GROMACS .gro file of C-alpha atoms in nm:
model
  177
    1ARG     CA    1   0.001   0.005   0.004
    2GLY     CA    2   0.117   0.337  -0.095
    3THR     CA    3   0.054   0.679   0.055
    4VAL     CA    4  -0.085   1.006  -0.152
    5ASP     CA    5   0.019   1.351  -0.087
    6PHE     CA    6  -0.232   1.518   0.122
    7ALA     CA    7  -0.312   1.789  -0.141
    8LEU     CA    8  -0.352   1.533  -0.413
    9GLY     CA    9  -0.592   1.349  -0.139
   10VAL     CA   10  -0.804   1.648  -0.116
   11GLU     CA   11  -0.832   1.711  -0.477
   12LEU     CA   12  -0.936   1.338  -0.535
   13LEU     CA   13  -1.190   1.360  -0.253
   14GLY     CA   14  -1.342   1.675  -0.474
   15CYS     CA   15  -1.324   1.473  -0.780
   16VAL     CA   16  -1.523   1.190  -0.601
   17GLY     CA   17  -1.760   1.447  -0.483
   18HIS     CA   18  -1.904   1.260  -0.178
   19PRO     CA   19  -1.997   1.484   0.130
   20SER     CA   20  -1.806   1.245   0.357
   21GLY     CA   21  -1.476   1.406   0.259
   22TYR     CA   22  -1.599   1.755   0.327
   23GLY     CA   23  -1.458   1.774   0.668
   24THR     CA   24  -1.114   1.682   0.535
   25ALA     CA   25  -1.134   1.939   0.271
   26LEU     CA   26  -1.257   2.203   0.531
   27ARG     CA   27  -0.968   2.121   0.766
   28ALA     CA   28  -0.701   2.142   0.479
   29LEU     CA   29  -0.845   2.488   0.381
   30THR     CA   30  -0.686   2.625   0.718
   31ASP     CA   31  -0.388   2.402   0.700
   32GLU     CA   32  -0.096   2.622   0.691
   33GLU     CA   33   0.170   2.356   0.717
   34ARG     CA   34   0.056   2.220   0.379
   35PRO     CA   35  -0.045   2.493   0.179
   36ALA     CA   36  -0.080   2.296  -0.161
   37ALA     CA   37  -0.385   2.125   0.001
   38ALA     CA   38  -0.536   2.462   0.122
   39SER     CA   39  -0.498   2.584  -0.239
   40VAL     CA   40  -0.728   2.306  -0.378
   41ALA     CA   41  -0.968   2.261  -0.089
   42GLY     CA   42  -1.206   2.530  -0.177
   43VAL     CA   43  -1.308   2.374  -0.518
   44ALA     CA   44  -1.308   2.027  -0.352
   45MET     CA   45  -1.557   2.157  -0.102
   46VAL     CA   46  -1.786   2.291  -0.373
   47ARG     CA   47  -1.759   1.964  -0.568
   48MET     CA   48  -1.878   1.774  -0.248
   49LEU     CA   49  -2.138   2.013  -0.116
   50GLY     CA   50  -2.222   2.260  -0.392
   51ALA     CA   51  -2.371   2.586  -0.278
   52ASP     CA   52  -2.396   2.454   0.075
   53ALA     CA   53  -2.008   2.501   0.099
   54ALA     CA   54  -2.064   2.875   0.044
   55SER     CA   55  -2.085   2.972   0.402
   56ASP     CA   56  -1.770   2.792   0.490
   57LEU     CA   57  -1.583   2.937   0.207
   58LEU     CA   58  -1.712   3.291   0.299
   59VAL     CA   59  -1.573   3.250   0.660
   60ALA     CA   60  -1.236   3.097   0.541
   61LEU     CA   61  -1.205   3.402   0.290
   62GLY     CA   62  -1.214   3.643   0.569
   63ARG     CA   63  -1.064   3.463   0.869
   64ALA     CA   64  -0.828   3.184   0.749
   65GLU     CA   65  -0.507   3.256   0.890
   66GLY     CA   66  -0.299   3.178   0.582
   67ARG     CA   67  -0.320   3.348   0.268
   68THR     CA   68  -0.314   3.013   0.068
   69GLY     CA   69  -0.640   2.902   0.251
   70ARG     CA   70  -0.805   3.252   0.190
   71GLU     CA   71  -0.718   3.209  -0.184
   72GLY     CA   72  -0.840   2.844  -0.180
   73ALA     CA   73  -1.174   2.964  -0.049
   74ALA     CA   74  -1.174   3.258  -0.321
   75LEU     CA   75  -1.126   2.975  -0.587
   76GLY     CA   76  -1.417   2.779  -0.421
   77LEU     CA   77  -1.641   3.078  -0.436
   78ALA     CA   78  -1.548   3.110  -0.824
   79GLU     CA   79  -1.619   2.744  -0.878
   80LEU     CA   80  -1.984   2.811  -0.741
   81GLY     CA   81  -2.033   3.082  -1.028
   82GLU     CA   82  -2.247   3.300  -0.832
   83ARG     CA   83  -2.246   3.678  -0.913
   84ALA     CA   84  -2.293   3.764  -0.550
   85HIS     CA   85  -1.975   3.598  -0.450
   86ALA     CA   86  -1.751   3.836  -0.693
   87GLU     CA   87  -1.801   4.118  -0.437
   88PHE     CA   88  -1.657   3.924  -0.154
   89VAL     CA   89  -1.352   3.827  -0.381
   90ILE     CA   90  -1.304   4.183  -0.483
   91GLU     CA   91  -1.306   4.314  -0.109
   92ALA     CA   92  -1.058   4.051  -0.028
   93ALA     CA   93  -0.840   4.163  -0.299
   94ARG     CA   94  -0.891   4.519  -0.227
   95ASN     CA   95  -0.800   4.472   0.165
   96GLY     CA   96  -0.488   4.254   0.061
   97THR     CA   97  -0.600   3.930   0.208
   98ILE     CA   98  -0.575   3.761  -0.127
   99GLY     CA   99  -0.368   3.852  -0.428
  100ALA     CA  100  -0.485   4.056  -0.714
  101ARG     CA  101  -0.406   3.816  -0.988
  102LEU     CA  102  -0.573   3.539  -0.795
  103ALA     CA  103  -0.888   3.739  -0.737
  104ALA     CA  104  -0.880   3.850  -1.107
  105ARG     CA  105  -0.891   3.488  -1.219
  106CYS     CA  106  -1.175   3.406  -0.977
  107VAL     CA  107  -1.389   3.729  -1.087
  108ALA     CA  108  -1.314   3.655  -1.460
  109ARG     CA  109  -1.501   3.339  -1.419
  110LEU     CA  110  -1.789   3.488  -1.236
  111PRO     CA  111  -2.094   3.673  -1.410
  112PHE     CA  112  -1.952   4.007  -1.536
  113ASP     CA  113  -2.057   4.319  -1.384
  114ALA     CA  114  -1.932   4.571  -1.633
  115PRO     CA  115  -2.027   4.900  -1.418
  116ARG     CA  116  -1.853   4.756  -1.137
  117TRP     CA  117  -1.512   4.706  -1.318
  118LEU     CA  118  -1.563   5.049  -1.488
  119ALA     CA  119  -1.595   5.200  -1.133
  120LEU     CA  120  -1.271   5.028  -1.017
  121LEU     CA  121  -1.077   5.115  -1.333
  122GLU     CA  122  -1.161   5.489  -1.267
  123LYS     CA  123  -1.090   5.483  -0.897
  124GLU     CA  124  -0.798   5.686  -0.764
  125SER     CA  125  -0.650   5.389  -0.559
  126ALA     CA  126  -0.360   5.239  -0.773
  127SER     CA  127  -0.461   4.901  -0.603
  128ASP     CA  128  -0.799   4.917  -0.722
  129ARG     CA  129  -0.694   5.007  -1.073
  130ARG     CA  130  -0.449   4.722  -1.066
  131LEU     CA  131  -0.710   4.462  -0.955
  132ALA     CA  132  -0.942   4.595  -1.248
  133THR     CA  133  -0.664   4.583  -1.521
  134GLU     CA  134  -0.575   4.232  -1.421
  135VAL     CA  135  -0.931   4.146  -1.507
  136VAL     CA  136  -0.932   4.332  -1.820
  137TYR     CA  137  -0.585   4.154  -1.911
  138LEU     CA  138  -0.755   3.812  -1.859
  139LEU     CA  139  -1.046   3.907  -2.082
  140VAL     CA  140  -0.799   4.009  -2.349
  141ARG     CA  141  -0.618   3.702  -2.331
  142ARG     CA  142  -0.910   3.502  -2.336
  143THR     CA  143  -1.054   3.704  -2.618
  144ASP     CA  144  -1.354   3.738  -2.430
  145GLN     CA  145  -1.496   4.031  -2.662
  146ALA     CA  146  -1.856   4.048  -2.528
  147ARG     CA  147  -1.732   4.143  -2.183
  148LEU     CA  148  -1.461   4.376  -2.323
  149ASP     CA  149  -1.729   4.542  -2.535
  150ALA     CA  150  -1.950   4.571  -2.207
  151LEU     CA  151  -1.700   4.819  -2.083
  152GLY     CA  152  -1.727   5.030  -2.379
  153GLU     CA  153  -1.528   5.342  -2.488
  154ALA     CA  154  -1.511   5.438  -2.113
  155GLY     CA  155  -1.347   5.128  -2.036
  156ARG     CA  156  -1.091   5.153  -2.305
  157ALA     CA  157  -1.012   5.503  -2.205
  158ALA     CA  158  -0.980   5.411  -1.829
  159VAL     CA  159  -0.739   5.122  -1.925
  160ARG     CA  160  -0.517   5.356  -2.121
  161ARG     CA  161  -0.504   5.598  -1.819
  162CYS     CA  162  -0.415   5.307  -1.595
  163LEU     CA  163  -0.143   5.203  -1.861
  164ASP     CA  164  -0.012   5.544  -1.849
  165ASP     CA  165   0.029   5.559  -1.489
  166ALA     CA  166   0.329   5.411  -1.332
  167ALA     CA  167   0.172   5.391  -0.999
  168VAL     CA  168  -0.037   5.104  -1.120
  169TYR     CA  169   0.168   4.789  -1.093
  170MET     CA  170   0.173   4.574  -1.393
  171ARG     CA  171   0.437   4.353  -1.561
  172SER     CA  172   0.568   4.494  -1.864
  173GLU     CA  173   0.449   4.216  -2.091
  174LYS     CA  174   0.078   4.293  -1.971
  175ARG     CA  175   0.125   4.654  -2.053
  176GLU     CA  176   0.232   4.567  -2.409
  177VAL     CA  177  -0.083   4.358  -2.482
   0.00000   0.00000   0.00000
């Protein structure tokens, strides 16, 4: 008999989808000593309980000690695909509890709220604008023209202003897209 890495075990529990593995995935979400398991636990939880996992994920997004656990919770919320969860993920990124790139990956999978993203693109806060430009970058990379069009000319102009502002952190290869 062999053993399996804990993170792989949690991911496999999610693939099986049986609720009996939920407690293990929930513990993994807050396991700071095994961050790889925390990063896959949120999605595993959703695959086991569906929408019933949302409350545990929202708690972990706000309270998990390790960033990996909070980000695993955000990935789980994205897996649920509910527009209402986007705001929680955005706020977690805005207050620095999860990274902007991961938050962008999560919210790009959720129903798109063009006015919300346009408002973030136009904020004074460089971190808000960075988050919004990360989402726009993903949409460009995915050639998601419908969502890009929803931002309209105002969105294009706001992105141009962000790109011209050195205070908005962005890797050079992203600025060139």
